[in-house]
Amino acid sequence: MSIIDFPEFKKAINTYCLETVGERLSIIKKNLDSLMDAKRNETKSSAGDKYETGRAMIQNEEELYKRQRAETSIILDQLLRIDPDKECSFIEPGALVVLPSGYFYIGAGMGKLVVNHIDCFAISLSSPIGQALKSKKKGDTILFQNREVMILNVY
């Protein structure tokens, strides 16, 4: 097992999260642009019901992409407020937490990530484990899923 440079690992996780969210926003924008083109090119046919059904489906997809864009923009905003160079002494946004079960980056709920060939989890403080960890520090014990979990370190 190799030794991890935790401050560098934390920066790498933050960069990975920002890049991933940026890519998601780009894909959503392309999909919305494509839908707008389809909407403009949708022509009224003699089969009026077919036209209306097509327009309704486009409208539903547009609403879905707009909702995804809003949710992804919130995640981006959460990540942009983090200073990845800040050394955290307690669990707050931007902290890298070491638990017996693995590494947890407190920022935005993005789930399991693999950064520098190391598994970690990007979570928000509003998640169940985030709520249990909030404001705790190295050596504290939390109760999560009816188990006591010791916080091994915070960076």
Coordinates of C-alpha atoms in Angstrom, one line a residue:
M1 CA 0.0 0.0 0.0
S2 CA 1.4 3.4 -1.0
I3 CA 1.6 6.4 1.2
I4 CA -1.0 9.1 0.4
D5 CA -0.1 12.8 0.3
F6 CA -3.5 13.8 1.7
P7 CA -3.4 17.6 0.9
E8 CA -2.6 16.7 -2.7
F9 CA -5.2 13.9 -2.8
K10 CA -7.8 16.4 -1.5
K11 CA -6.9 18.9 -4.3
A12 CA -7.1 16.1 -6.9
I13 CA -10.6 15.1 -5.6
N14 CA -11.7 18.7 -5.8
T15 CA -10.4 19.1 -9.3
Y16 CA -12.0 15.8 -10.4
C17 CA -15.4 16.9 -9.0
L18 CA -15.2 20.3 -10.7
E19 CA -14.2 18.7 -14.0
T20 CA -17.0 16.1 -13.8
V21 CA -19.6 18.7 -13.0
G22 CA -18.4 20.9 -15.8
E23 CA -18.7 17.9 -18.2
R24 CA -22.2 17.2 -17.0
L25 CA -23.2 20.9 -17.5
S26 CA -21.8 20.8 -21.0
I27 CA -23.7 17.6 -21.9
I28 CA -26.9 19.1 -20.5
K29 CA -26.4 22.2 -22.6
K30 CA -25.8 20.2 -25.8
N31 CA -29.0 18.2 -25.1
L32 CA -31.0 21.3 -24.5
D33 CA -29.6 22.9 -27.7
S34 CA -30.6 19.8 -29.6
L35 CA -34.1 19.9 -28.2
M36 CA -34.5 23.5 -29.1
D37 CA -33.5 22.6 -32.7
A38 CA -36.0 19.8 -32.7
K39 CA -38.7 22.1 -31.3
R40 CA -38.0 24.7 -34.1
N41 CA -38.0 22.0 -36.8
E42 CA -41.2 20.3 -35.6
T43 CA -43.7 21.0 -38.3
K44 CA -47.5 20.8 -38.1
S45 CA -48.6 17.8 -40.0
S46 CA -52.1 16.7 -41.1
A47 CA -52.0 14.4 -38.2
G48 CA -52.4 17.1 -35.5
D49 CA -52.4 14.6 -32.6
K50 CA -49.0 13.3 -33.6
Y51 CA -47.6 16.9 -33.8
E52 CA -49.0 17.7 -30.4
T53 CA -47.6 14.5 -28.9
G54 CA -44.2 15.2 -30.3
R55 CA -44.3 18.8 -28.9
A56 CA -45.4 17.5 -25.5
M57 CA -42.5 14.9 -25.4
I58 CA -40.0 17.6 -26.3
Q59 CA -41.4 19.9 -23.6
N60 CA -41.1 17.1 -21.0
E61 CA -37.5 16.4 -22.0
E62 CA -36.7 20.2 -21.9
E63 CA -38.1 20.4 -18.4
L64 CA -36.1 17.4 -17.3
Y65 CA -32.8 18.9 -18.7
K66 CA -33.6 22.3 -17.1
R67 CA -34.1 20.6 -13.8
Q68 CA -30.9 18.7 -14.2
R69 CA -29.0 21.9 -15.1
A70 CA -30.4 23.6 -12.0
E71 CA -29.3 20.7 -9.7
T72 CA -25.9 20.4 -11.3
S73 CA -25.4 24.2 -11.0
I74 CA -26.1 24.0 -7.3
I75 CA -23.4 21.2 -7.0
L76 CA -21.0 23.4 -9.0
D77 CA -21.7 26.3 -6.7
Q78 CA -21.0 24.2 -3.6
L79 CA -17.7 23.0 -5.0
L80 CA -16.6 26.5 -6.1
R81 CA -17.1 27.7 -2.5
I82 CA -14.5 25.2 -1.2
D83 CA -10.8 26.2 -0.8
P84 CA -9.0 22.9 -1.5
D85 CA -5.8 24.2 0.0
K86 CA -7.4 24.8 3.4
E87 CA -6.3 22.4 6.1
C88 CA -9.4 21.4 8.0
S89 CA -9.2 20.6 11.7
F90 CA -12.9 19.6 11.9
I91 CA -15.4 18.3 9.4
E92 CA -16.7 21.0 7.1
P93 CA -17.1 21.6 3.4
G94 CA -13.7 20.9 1.8
A95 CA -12.6 18.4 4.5
L96 CA -11.1 15.0 3.5
V97 CA -12.2 12.5 6.2
V98 CA -10.5 9.2 6.8
L99 CA -12.8 6.5 8.3
P100 CA -12.2 2.8 8.7
S101 CA -14.5 2.3 5.7
G102 CA -12.6 4.7 3.5
Y103 CA -12.1 8.3 2.4
F104 CA -14.9 10.8 2.3
Y105 CA -14.6 14.3 0.7
I106 CA -17.1 16.7 2.1
G107 CA -18.3 18.9 -0.7
A108 CA -21.2 17.8 -2.9
G109 CA -23.0 14.5 -3.1
M110 CA -21.4 12.9 -6.1
G111 CA -21.1 9.3 -4.8
K112 CA -18.2 7.0 -5.3
L113 CA -15.2 8.3 -7.2
V114 CA -11.9 6.9 -8.2
V115 CA -9.1 9.5 -8.0
N116 CA -5.5 8.6 -8.5
H117 CA -6.5 4.9 -8.4
I118 CA -8.0 5.4 -4.9
D119 CA -11.7 4.9 -4.1
C120 CA -13.3 7.7 -2.2
F121 CA -16.8 9.1 -1.7
A122 CA -17.8 12.7 -2.4
I123 CA -20.7 13.5 0.0
S124 CA -22.5 16.6 1.2
L125 CA -23.1 17.6 4.8
S126 CA -26.8 17.1 4.2
S127 CA -26.4 13.4 3.5
P128 CA -27.1 11.0 6.4
I129 CA -23.4 10.3 7.0
G130 CA -22.6 14.0 6.4
Q131 CA -25.0 14.9 9.1
A132 CA -23.4 12.4 11.5
L133 CA -19.9 13.7 10.7
K134 CA -20.7 17.5 10.7
S135 CA -18.4 19.5 13.0
K136 CA -16.6 16.4 14.4
K137 CA -12.9 16.1 14.5
K138 CA -10.1 13.5 14.5
G139 CA -10.6 10.9 17.2
D140 CA -14.4 11.6 17.6
T141 CA -16.7 8.7 17.4
I142 CA -20.1 8.9 15.5
L143 CA -23.0 6.5 15.5
F144 CA -23.9 5.7 11.9
Q145 CA -26.3 2.9 10.9
N146 CA -26.3 1.5 14.4
R147 CA -22.5 1.2 14.4
E148 CA -19.9 3.3 16.2
V149 CA -17.4 4.7 13.7
M150 CA -14.2 6.4 14.8
I151 CA -12.9 9.3 12.7
L152 CA -9.3 8.4 12.0
N153 CA -8.2 11.7 10.5
V154 CA -9.4 15.0 9.0
Y155 CA -7.5 17.0 6.4

